[in-house]
Amino acid sequence: MDLLRFTTAGSVDDGKSTLIGRLMFDTKTIFEDQLEAIEESSRKKGDENINLALLTDGLKAEREQGITIDVAYRYFATPKRKFIIADTPGHIQYTRNMVTGASTANLAIILIDARKGVLEQTSRHAFIASLLRLQHVVICVNKMDLVDYDEKIFDEIVDDFTNFASRLDIADVTFIPISALHGDNVVDRSDNMPWYKGSSLLYHLEHVHIGPDTNHVDSRFPVQWVIRPQSDKYHDFRGYAGRIASGVFKPGDDVNILPSGFSTKIKKIHSLDGELSEAFYPHSVALTLEDEIDISRGDMIVKSQNQPNVGQDIDLMICWFSDKTKLQPRNKYIVKHTSKEVKAIVTEVCYKVNINTLHKIENDTTFELNEIGRIKLRVSSPLFYDSYTRNRNTGSVILIDEFTNETVAAGMIR
Amino acid sequence: MQHQSYSVDHLHHLESEAIFILRETAAQFHNPVILFSGGKDSIVVARLAQKAFWPAKLPFPLVHIDTGHNFAETIEFRDMLVKKLNADLKVGSVQESIDKGRAVEEKGINASRNMLQTVTLLDTLENLKIDAAIGGARRDEEKARAKERFFSHRDEFGQWDPKNQRPELWNLFNGRKNMGEHFRVFPLSNWTEMDVWQYIKREELDLPTIYFSHERDVIIRNGVHLAVTDFITVQPDEKVQKKTVRFRTVGDATCTGAVESVASTLDHIIAEVAAARQTERGTRADDKRSETAMEDRKKEGYF
Ligand SMILES: Nc1nc2c(ncn2[C@@H]2O[C@H](COP(=O)(O)OP(=O)(O)O)[C@@H](O)[C@H]2O)c(=O)[nH]1
């Protein structure tokens, strides 16, 4: 069984929580005691029907205010696939949550209320999906029951979105007309919309091809930890532990160690379950090398004939996450990239993006919460990186505030 | 030429992710420990840690917060596993916290040491100068856990602030902290109960016998099947019955309920979990105290 991770976005009240509740309910992920608990809560709130949306409302503060305020993760499985949902709220102020949810997802579901059509928020969500390089976007046109399951309304929304999305870079967009409340086209094809010839949402999620999301070409192995057993049996063992970021490694491969540049060969790929004949993302393994070379955490093992960029001047798109501080030129941060941490200074703010219109904002160099734009950093020692477009694992960074230790920005290297 | 398939089975994916988290923890903290309850989730964490650092031994000790209200089988099992892993074990005792006056035993028939564990846990973390405590909690267990991070930040009082959690992006985990603060680390965040059972089966892991069906004296209190042990007082109106049961989680014997079950092998259990209509925490009286019981306890520093 393989794994699909997706994120959900929509404006408030588009029916996101209802849809997730529906998926979990119809795939029998909801247990009796959970159902009883939400029936009880629904009754207390005076709701007539049991409110499936309550299932995804995690924390007390949110229940009290009736809103979702953070990213929450949900799980369900069908005989075909295991699914992880990053459930992120659609409020205007929560761009950062969608960025967070999208960073680990293969696919985004964007909800549109059939009565309202494509809104400013919809464009924003689509922009974030494209910025984070989600390969697949599913546009669920929800509440079709409230527009008499009208094909014309659906078609108009498809046209509208397609026009807008032509300015973005999204490989695969699928449109599905649904009613989350009544279940139309969620798990099974709906009889109410015979004009719709595509598959149901769940069928699509079960069958969408997730292979191309991973880079199997550029072999990169950031060293996380050095294994040196203090035992007689493994006295000379020196294993480099880590998770393959991309590409494929095999024993005998010619490799280089960065930053030293030394070349050697992979001797063996170890795991408790025995030696492996190859390893690729997302495997966590330990490598041993033919030659004794001084290697530590933060170094990278790469194949000799295919090397990453090495540099100290980094050009990147960022999303600013902090509501306490702002980013400005000359500010200093800690950059975390693969298994490496370095210091950095902001050398230039190139522009910010108005994420509703996609226009550049050129002469404002201060980033506030949820703002997205392009900056340049100078880092204290070289990073070994690829562009985010090519390689998510070696093209992504986070910025950390030196004083509060908070994660203040997400960055995608250009 | 045959085309190479790079698809990865979901258990393999989860295993690799958890190993990655364990190695990050070893690298980013000075003094991490694994909180080991003897339950199936912490047994899986111990196995993953063994894999993460093999052929070296675990770079951190196991810590058991002992309520003194254990099922004997769990302690036996713990000691055996520690020996097998060649690991260090440290025990924080709730009884000791009570004797020292750090904690006060609850009164009444529903008295449990579950809340007191938090005091002992925080004291133990402080005494041992632990800056990262690795636990087996999963996000699918309970609604307040659904928002928990892999690296979960705690302030100097050990408290969790759900509104002030660090966002986690890609594979980049920020474990930086100020003096006195610590982290809880949850490598099984993305696992479901089913994943855990399938993994136990795949890895052929041993479990304490109480997970499998057996006969036992129980009473039914607040809808929960409680084992009759030295630690609970049977009330006059409560009837002791012999039932065929097993436990779905292992915790304090005063509040962990059994389920009626004839599942005596892993395959039976997996079939039962697949058909189950109750979440596993549904058998825990401590969560039934109020709708937000778990969230309230977590804020105070509970696991
Ligand atoms: N008629 C109808 N109402 C819906 C549908 N989906 C959601 N709703 C209702 O719309 C409201 C907002 O839904 P909710 O799931 O809480 O929205 P969220 O803010 O996006 O999570 C609730 O009253 C739902 O019952 C639908 O397909 N049809």
mmCIF file of C-alpha atoms in Angstrom, chain A residues 18-332:
data_model
loop_
_atom_site.group_PDB
_atom_site.id
_atom_site.type_symbol
_atom_site.label_atom_id
_atom_site.label_comp_id
_atom_site.label_asym_id
_atom_site.label_seq_id
_atom_site.Cartn_x
_atom_site.Cartn_y
_atom_site.Cartn_z
ATOM 1 C CA THR A 18 -17.452 18.827 6.265
ATOM 2 C CA LEU A 19 -15.551 17.318 3.348
ATOM 3 C CA ILE A 20 -12.827 15.874 5.562
ATOM 4 C CA GLY A 21 -15.457 14.573 7.973
ATOM 5 C CA ARG A 22 -17.258 13.029 5.011
ATOM 6 C CA LEU A 23 -14.125 11.308 3.700
ATOM 7 C CA MET A 24 -13.373 9.905 7.131
ATOM 8 C CA PHE A 25 -16.970 8.897 7.745
ATOM 9 C CA ASP A 26 -17.439 7.173 4.403
ATOM 10 C CA THR A 27 -14.120 5.345 4.642
ATOM 11 C CA LYS A 28 -15.133 4.152 8.132
ATOM 12 C CA THR A 29 -12.327 6.003 9.849
ATOM 13 C CA ILE A 30 -14.695 7.483 12.393
ATOM 14 C CA PHE A 31 -15.234 5.302 15.426
ATOM 15 C CA GLU A 32 -18.408 4.909 17.415
ATOM 16 C CA ASP A 33 -17.099 6.805 20.423
ATOM 17 C CA GLN A 34 -15.935 9.706 18.246
ATOM 18 C CA LEU A 35 -19.317 9.773 16.580
ATOM 19 C CA GLU A 36 -21.055 9.763 19.957
ATOM 20 C CA ALA A 37 -18.814 12.582 21.129
ATOM 21 C CA ILE A 38 -19.632 14.786 18.144
ATOM 22 C CA GLU A 39 -23.332 13.939 18.347
ATOM 23 C CA GLU A 40 -23.219 15.111 21.920
ATOM 24 C CA SER A 41 -21.352 18.313 20.969
ATOM 25 C CA SER A 42 -23.732 18.968 18.089
ATOM 26 C CA ARG A 43 -26.698 18.644 20.427
ATOM 27 C CA LYS A 44 -25.139 21.031 22.930
ATOM 28 C CA LYS A 45 -24.594 23.579 20.192
ATOM 29 C CA GLY A 46 -28.161 23.162 19.019
ATOM 30 C CA ASP A 47 -27.310 21.717 15.623
ATOM 31 C CA GLU A 48 -30.051 19.634 14.090
ATOM 32 C CA ASN A 49 -27.924 17.123 12.207
ATOM 33 C CA ILE A 50 -24.700 15.716 13.472
ATOM 34 C CA ASN A 51 -22.093 18.105 12.328
ATOM 35 C CA LEU A 52 -19.292 16.161 10.607
ATOM 36 C CA ALA A 53 -17.192 19.305 10.700
ATOM 37 C CA LEU A 54 -16.796 18.911 14.473
ATOM 38 C CA LEU A 55 -14.611 15.888 13.900
ATOM 39 C CA THR A 56 -11.792 17.994 12.663
ATOM 40 C CA ASP A 57 -12.061 20.732 15.263
ATOM 41 C CA GLY A 58 -9.223 19.841 17.576
ATOM 42 C CA LEU A 59 -8.513 22.307 20.278
ATOM 43 C CA LYS A 60 -10.657 23.932 22.927
ATOM 44 C CA ALA A 61 -9.949 27.523 21.962
ATOM 45 C CA GLU A 62 -11.032 26.716 18.463
ATOM 46 C CA ARG A 63 -14.163 24.969 19.543
ATOM 47 C CA GLU A 64 -15.052 27.951 21.670
ATOM 48 C CA GLN A 65 -14.457 30.434 18.884
ATOM 49 C CA GLY A 66 -15.844 28.043 16.311
ATOM 50 C CA ILE A 67 -12.728 28.333 14.120
ATOM 51 C CA THR A 68 -9.717 26.248 13.178
ATOM 52 C CA ILE A 69 -6.457 28.013 13.907
ATOM 53 C CA ASP A 70 -3.618 25.747 12.979
ATOM 54 C CA VAL A 71 -2.513 22.831 10.854
ATOM 55 C CA ALA A 72 -3.914 19.512 11.997
ATOM 56 C CA TYR A 73 -3.127 16.123 10.554
ATOM 57 C CA ARG A 74 -5.731 13.410 9.826
ATOM 58 C CA TYR A 75 -5.335 9.871 8.675
ATOM 59 C CA PHE A 76 -7.438 7.466 6.737
ATOM 60 C CA ALA A 77 -6.852 4.490 4.541
ATOM 61 C CA THR A 78 -8.637 2.556 1.859
ATOM 62 C CA PRO A 79 -7.524 -0.840 0.607
ATOM 63 C CA LYS A 80 -5.567 1.062 -2.075
ATOM 64 C CA ARG A 81 -3.745 3.787 -0.199
ATOM 65 C CA LYS A 82 -2.954 5.345 3.115
ATOM 66 C CA PHE A 83 -3.731 9.069 3.223
ATOM 67 C CA ILE A 84 -2.358 11.852 5.369
ATOM 68 C CA ILE A 85 -4.325 15.090 5.295
ATOM 69 C CA ALA A 86 -2.757 18.369 6.373
ATOM 70 C CA ASP A 87 -5.863 20.278 7.313
ATOM 71 C CA THR A 88 -5.182 23.997 7.073
ATOM 72 C CA PRO A 89 -7.600 26.841 7.607
ATOM 73 C CA GLY A 90 -8.456 29.229 4.845
ATOM 74 C CA HIS A 91 -8.592 32.520 6.716
ATOM 75 C CA ILE A 92 -6.848 35.440 5.179
ATOM 76 C CA GLN A 93 -4.243 35.576 7.964
ATOM 77 C CA TYR A 94 -3.245 31.961 7.704
ATOM 78 C CA THR A 95 -1.155 31.803 4.551
ATOM 79 C CA ARG A 96 1.632 30.436 6.696
ATOM 80 C CA ASN A 97 -0.448 27.427 7.663
ATOM 81 C CA MET A 98 -1.174 26.517 4.104
ATOM 82 C CA VAL A 99 2.499 26.854 3.235
ATOM 83 C CA THR A 100 3.321 24.550 6.139
ATOM 84 C CA GLY A 101 0.699 21.989 5.148
ATOM 85 C CA ALA A 102 1.699 22.098 1.490
ATOM 86 C CA SER A 103 5.407 21.611 2.219
ATOM 87 C CA THR A 104 4.924 17.905 2.895
ATOM 88 C CA ALA A 105 2.035 17.265 0.503
ATOM 89 C CA ASN A 106 1.869 15.686 -2.943
ATOM 90 C CA LEU A 107 -1.510 17.161 -3.789
ATOM 91 C CA ALA A 108 -3.766 20.063 -2.803
ATOM 92 C CA ILE A 109 -7.532 20.077 -2.682
ATOM 93 C CA ILE A 110 -8.910 23.584 -3.104
ATOM 94 C CA LEU A 111 -12.582 24.096 -2.303
ATOM 95 C CA ILE A 112 -14.783 26.571 -4.073
ATOM 96 C CA ASP A 113 -18.352 27.334 -3.012
ATOM 97 C CA ALA A 114 -20.448 26.824 -6.180
ATOM 98 C CA ARG A 115 -22.553 29.848 -5.284
ATOM 99 C CA LYS A 116 -19.575 32.146 -4.906
ATOM 100 C CA GLY A 117 -17.211 30.969 -7.643
ATOM 101 C CA VAL A 118 -13.509 31.814 -7.811
ATOM 102 C CA LEU A 119 -12.633 34.283 -5.058
ATOM 103 C CA GLU A 120 -9.538 36.157 -4.062
ATOM 104 C CA GLN A 121 -8.766 33.373 -1.577
ATOM 105 C CA THR A 122 -8.974 30.775 -4.327
ATOM 106 C CA SER A 123 -6.260 32.549 -6.285
ATOM 107 C CA ARG A 124 -4.164 32.782 -3.186
ATOM 108 C CA HIS A 125 -4.462 29.073 -2.504
ATOM 109 C CA ALA A 126 -3.635 28.203 -6.094
ATOM 110 C CA PHE A 127 -0.618 30.503 -5.993
ATOM 111 C CA ILE A 128 0.701 28.836 -2.836
ATOM 112 C CA ALA A 129 0.188 25.388 -4.349
ATOM 113 C CA SER A 130 2.239 26.423 -7.357
ATOM 114 C CA LEU A 131 4.901 28.160 -5.246
ATOM 115 C CA LEU A 132 5.322 25.027 -3.131
ATOM 116 C CA ARG A 133 5.426 22.933 -6.312
ATOM 117 C CA LEU A 134 2.521 20.661 -5.647
ATOM 118 C CA GLN A 135 2.272 18.503 -8.740
ATOM 119 C CA HIS A 136 -1.453 17.958 -8.467
ATOM 120 C CA VAL A 137 -4.306 20.292 -7.639
ATOM 121 C CA VAL A 138 -7.914 19.173 -7.298
ATOM 122 C CA ILE A 139 -10.533 21.885 -7.439
ATOM 123 C CA CYS A 140 -13.653 20.688 -5.625
ATOM 124 C CA VAL A 141 -16.634 22.832 -6.540
ATOM 125 C CA ASN A 142 -18.695 22.268 -3.399
ATOM 126 C CA LYS A 143 -22.332 22.794 -2.419
ATOM 127 C CA MET A 144 -23.545 21.735 -5.849
ATOM 128 C CA ASP A 145 -26.815 20.793 -4.117
ATOM 129 C CA LEU A 146 -27.449 24.499 -3.515
ATOM 130 C CA VAL A 147 -27.201 25.332 -7.222
ATOM 131 C CA ASP A 148 -29.452 22.484 -8.416
ATOM 132 C CA TYR A 149 -26.443 20.469 -9.543
ATOM 133 C CA ASP A 150 -26.224 22.840 -12.491
ATOM 134 C CA GLU A 151 -23.613 21.942 -15.102
ATOM 135 C CA LYS A 152 -23.430 25.514 -16.407
ATOM 136 C CA ILE A 153 -22.369 26.906 -13.067
ATOM 137 C CA PHE A 154 -19.671 24.262 -12.759
ATOM 138 C CA ASP A 155 -18.391 24.980 -16.287
ATOM 139 C CA GLU A 156 -18.180 28.688 -15.595
ATOM 140 C CA ILE A 157 -16.071 28.084 -12.518
ATOM 141 C CA VAL A 158 -13.802 25.724 -14.461
ATOM 142 C CA ASP A 159 -13.267 28.387 -17.140
ATOM 143 C CA ASP A 160 -12.679 31.094 -14.616
ATOM 144 C CA PHE A 161 -10.107 29.116 -12.697
ATOM 145 C CA THR A 162 -8.390 27.847 -15.824
ATOM 146 C CA ASN A 163 -7.902 31.417 -17.032
ATOM 147 C CA PHE A 164 -6.355 32.430 -13.777
ATOM 148 C CA ALA A 165 -4.236 29.292 -13.399
ATOM 149 C CA SER A 166 -2.670 29.717 -16.821
ATOM 150 C CA ARG A 167 -0.407 32.283 -15.149
ATOM 151 C CA LEU A 168 0.723 29.720 -12.602
ATOM 152 C CA ASP A 169 2.857 26.664 -12.914
ATOM 153 C CA ILE A 170 0.731 23.689 -11.922
ATOM 154 C CA ALA A 171 1.212 20.450 -13.822
ATOM 155 C CA ASP A 172 -2.122 18.789 -13.243
ATOM 156 C CA VAL A 173 -5.461 20.413 -12.343
ATOM 157 C CA THR A 174 -8.615 18.305 -11.918
ATOM 158 C CA PHE A 175 -12.109 19.710 -11.357
ATOM 159 C CA ILE A 176 -14.778 17.763 -9.463
ATOM 160 C CA PRO A 177 -18.333 18.988 -8.665
ATOM 161 C CA ILE A 178 -19.325 17.746 -5.206
ATOM 162 C CA SER A 179 -21.635 18.114 -2.261
ATOM 163 C CA ALA A 180 -19.634 17.429 0.878
ATOM 164 C CA LEU A 181 -22.780 17.541 2.974
ATOM 165 C CA HIS A 182 -24.686 14.946 0.973
ATOM 166 C CA GLY A 183 -21.708 12.997 -0.324
ATOM 167 C CA ASP A 184 -22.214 13.545 -4.071
ATOM 168 C CA ASN A 185 -19.062 12.576 -6.017
ATOM 169 C CA VAL A 186 -17.056 12.265 -2.825
ATOM 170 C CA VAL A 187 -16.758 8.496 -2.591
ATOM 171 C CA ASP A 188 -19.136 7.377 -5.337
ATOM 172 C CA ARG A 189 -20.188 9.008 -8.574
ATOM 173 C CA SER A 190 -23.379 10.969 -8.013
ATOM 174 C CA ASP A 191 -26.679 10.275 -9.777
ATOM 175 C CA ASN A 192 -27.527 13.941 -9.345
ATOM 176 C CA MET A 193 -24.881 14.987 -11.862
ATOM 177 C CA PRO A 194 -25.063 12.557 -14.786
ATOM 178 C CA TRP A 195 -23.380 15.215 -16.949
ATOM 179 C CA TYR A 196 -20.154 14.821 -14.969
ATOM 180 C CA LYS A 197 -18.059 12.098 -16.584
ATOM 181 C CA GLY A 198 -14.975 12.227 -14.380
ATOM 182 C CA SER A 199 -14.183 10.151 -11.306
ATOM 183 C CA SER A 200 -15.249 10.702 -7.719
ATOM 184 C CA LEU A 201 -12.854 12.543 -5.419
ATOM 185 C CA LEU A 202 -11.829 9.434 -3.498
ATOM 186 C CA TYR A 203 -11.272 7.451 -6.688
ATOM 187 C CA HIS A 204 -9.061 10.247 -7.951
ATOM 188 C CA LEU A 205 -7.072 10.338 -4.697
ATOM 189 C CA GLU A 206 -6.622 6.577 -4.844
ATOM 190 C CA HIS A 207 -5.358 6.556 -8.410
ATOM 191 C CA VAL A 208 -3.474 9.795 -9.015
ATOM 192 C CA HIS A 209 0.122 9.048 -9.989
ATOM 193 C CA ILE A 210 2.521 10.203 -7.273
ATOM 194 C CA GLY A 211 5.784 8.924 -8.726
ATOM 195 C CA PRO A 212 7.099 12.055 -10.442
ATOM 196 C CA ASP A 213 7.110 14.050 -7.184
ATOM 197 C CA THR A 214 10.396 12.540 -6.162
ATOM 198 C CA ASN A 215 13.682 13.296 -7.817
ATOM 199 C CA HIS A 216 15.393 10.017 -8.699
ATOM 200 C CA VAL A 217 18.105 11.628 -10.802
ATOM 201 C CA ASP A 218 20.300 13.825 -8.612
ATOM 202 C CA SER A 219 21.830 11.645 -5.897
ATOM 203 C CA ARG A 220 22.147 13.590 -2.630
ATOM 204 C CA PHE A 221 22.842 12.241 0.831
ATOM 205 C CA PRO A 222 23.041 14.801 3.653
ATOM 206 C CA VAL A 223 24.940 13.258 6.566
ATOM 207 C CA GLN A 224 22.811 13.372 9.692
ATOM 208 C CA TRP A 225 24.839 11.428 12.223
ATOM 209 C CA VAL A 226 28.013 9.360 12.335
ATOM 210 C CA ILE A 227 27.661 5.836 13.714
ATOM 211 C CA ARG A 228 30.762 4.644 15.574
ATOM 212 C CA PRO A 229 30.022 1.533 17.621
ATOM 213 C CA GLN A 230 32.130 1.107 20.752
ATOM 214 C CA SER A 231 32.276 -2.645 20.369
ATOM 215 C CA ASP A 232 34.990 -5.099 19.420
ATOM 216 C CA LYS A 233 32.964 -6.624 16.654
ATOM 217 C CA TYR A 234 32.417 -3.312 14.871
ATOM 218 C CA HIS A 235 35.588 -1.659 16.013
ATOM 219 C CA ASP A 236 36.425 -0.106 12.642
ATOM 220 C CA PHE A 237 32.880 0.575 11.560
ATOM 221 C CA ARG A 238 32.223 4.156 10.622
ATOM 222 C CA GLY A 239 28.754 4.557 9.157
ATOM 223 C CA TYR A 240 27.278 7.748 7.782
ATOM 224 C CA ALA A 241 23.646 7.825 8.755
ATOM 225 C CA GLY A 242 21.001 9.815 6.930
ATOM 226 C CA ARG A 243 18.007 9.831 4.690
ATOM 227 C CA ILE A 244 18.485 9.816 0.930
ATOM 228 C CA ALA A 245 17.260 13.256 -0.168
ATOM 229 C CA SER A 246 17.049 12.343 -3.848
ATOM 230 C CA GLY A 247 18.510 10.084 -6.499
ATOM 231 C CA VAL A 248 19.709 6.519 -6.071
ATOM 232 C CA PHE A 249 22.821 5.158 -4.371
ATOM 233 C CA LYS A 250 24.380 1.736 -4.910
ATOM 234 C CA PRO A 251 27.474 0.036 -3.504
ATOM 235 C CA GLY A 252 30.412 0.762 -5.813
ATOM 236 C CA ASP A 253 29.125 4.216 -6.855
ATOM 237 C CA ASP A 254 31.755 6.908 -7.271
ATOM 238 C CA VAL A 255 30.953 9.691 -4.844
ATOM 239 C CA ASN A 256 32.291 13.014 -3.667
ATOM 240 C CA ILE A 257 32.120 14.422 -0.195
ATOM 241 C CA LEU A 258 31.110 18.064 0.171
ATOM 242 C CA PRO A 259 32.558 20.450 1.214
ATOM 243 C CA SER A 260 35.965 18.712 1.204
ATOM 244 C CA GLY A 261 35.559 17.446 -2.363
ATOM 245 C CA PHE A 262 37.293 14.128 -1.596
ATOM 246 C CA SER A 263 36.294 11.312 -3.894
ATOM 247 C CA THR A 264 35.752 7.718 -2.868
ATOM 248 C CA LYS A 265 33.314 4.858 -3.482
ATOM 249 C CA ILE A 266 30.346 3.590 -1.557
ATOM 250 C CA LYS A 267 31.354 0.375 0.126
ATOM 251 C CA LYS A 268 28.071 -0.816 1.559
ATOM 252 C CA ILE A 269 24.585 0.348 2.390
ATOM 253 C CA HIS A 270 23.657 -0.891 5.841
ATOM 254 C CA SER A 271 20.477 -1.435 7.760
ATOM 255 C CA LEU A 272 19.580 -3.615 10.709
ATOM 256 C CA ASP A 273 17.708 -5.814 8.260
ATOM 257 C CA GLY A 274 20.817 -6.486 6.196
ATOM 258 C CA GLU A 275 22.842 -4.875 3.446
ATOM 259 C CA LEU A 276 20.933 -3.174 0.654
ATOM 260 C CA SER A 277 21.713 -3.285 -3.052
ATOM 261 C CA GLU A 278 20.377 0.248 -3.538
ATOM 262 C CA ALA A 279 18.709 3.067 -1.649
ATOM 263 C CA PHE A 280 16.574 6.040 -2.696
ATOM 264 C CA TYR A 281 14.211 8.583 -1.161
ATOM 265 C CA PRO A 282 12.745 8.242 1.468
ATOM 266 C CA HIS A 283 15.035 5.503 2.804
ATOM 267 C CA SER A 284 16.948 6.101 6.027
ATOM 268 C CA VAL A 285 20.186 4.136 5.822
ATOM 269 C CA ALA A 286 23.839 4.131 6.859
ATOM 270 C CA LEU A 287 26.604 4.225 4.248
ATOM 271 C CA THR A 288 30.158 3.046 4.619
ATOM 272 C CA LEU A 289 32.851 4.297 2.255
ATOM 273 C CA GLU A 290 35.965 2.704 0.760
ATOM 274 C CA ASP A 291 38.317 5.354 2.125
ATOM 275 C CA GLU A 292 38.699 6.824 5.561
ATOM 276 C CA ILE A 293 37.670 10.444 5.249
ATOM 277 C CA ASP A 294 36.749 12.859 7.982
ATOM 278 C CA ILE A 295 33.016 13.447 7.561
ATOM 279 C CA SER A 296 30.518 14.963 9.953
ATOM 280 C CA ARG A 297 26.912 16.103 10.225
ATOM 281 C CA GLY A 298 26.118 18.763 7.659
ATOM 282 C CA ASP A 299 28.397 17.284 4.996
ATOM 283 C CA MET A 300 26.819 15.871 1.859
ATOM 284 C CA ILE A 301 27.663 12.741 -0.116
ATOM 285 C CA VAL A 302 26.866 13.121 -3.838
ATOM 286 C CA LYS A 303 27.575 11.163 -6.991
ATOM 287 C CA SER A 304 30.695 12.342 -8.745
ATOM 288 C CA GLN A 305 29.138 12.880 -12.162
ATOM 289 C CA ASN A 306 26.177 14.902 -10.831
ATOM 290 C CA GLN A 307 26.892 17.629 -8.322
ATOM 291 C CA PRO A 308 24.693 20.226 -6.645
ATOM 292 C CA ASN A 309 25.307 23.975 -6.622
ATOM 293 C CA VAL A 310 27.759 25.075 -3.985
ATOM 294 C CA GLY A 311 27.542 28.657 -2.837
ATOM 295 C CA GLN A 312 27.142 31.325 -0.208
ATOM 296 C CA ASP A 313 24.853 33.702 -2.079
ATOM 297 C CA ILE A 314 21.378 32.266 -2.060
ATOM 298 C CA ASP A 315 18.452 33.618 -4.076
ATOM 299 C CA LEU A 316 15.110 32.462 -2.725
ATOM 300 C CA MET A 317 11.363 32.942 -2.437
ATOM 301 C CA ILE A 318 10.194 33.192 1.151
ATOM 302 C CA CYS A 319 6.980 33.255 3.106
ATOM 303 C CA TRP A 320 7.284 35.256 6.324
ATOM 304 C CA PHE A 321 5.796 33.490 9.365
ATOM 305 C CA SER A 322 6.253 35.789 12.311
ATOM 306 C CA ASP A 323 3.717 38.189 13.750
ATOM 307 C CA LYS A 324 6.271 39.486 16.288
ATOM 308 C CA THR A 325 9.119 40.536 14.048
ATOM 309 C CA LYS A 326 9.585 41.700 10.468
ATOM 310 C CA LEU A 327 12.191 40.840 7.888
ATOM 311 C CA GLN A 328 14.288 43.693 6.541
ATOM 312 C CA PRO A 329 17.552 44.041 4.612
ATOM 313 C CA ARG A 330 20.652 43.480 6.828
ATOM 314 C CA ASN A 331 18.716 41.337 9.320
ATOM 315 C CA LYS A 332 20.523 38.196 10.469
#
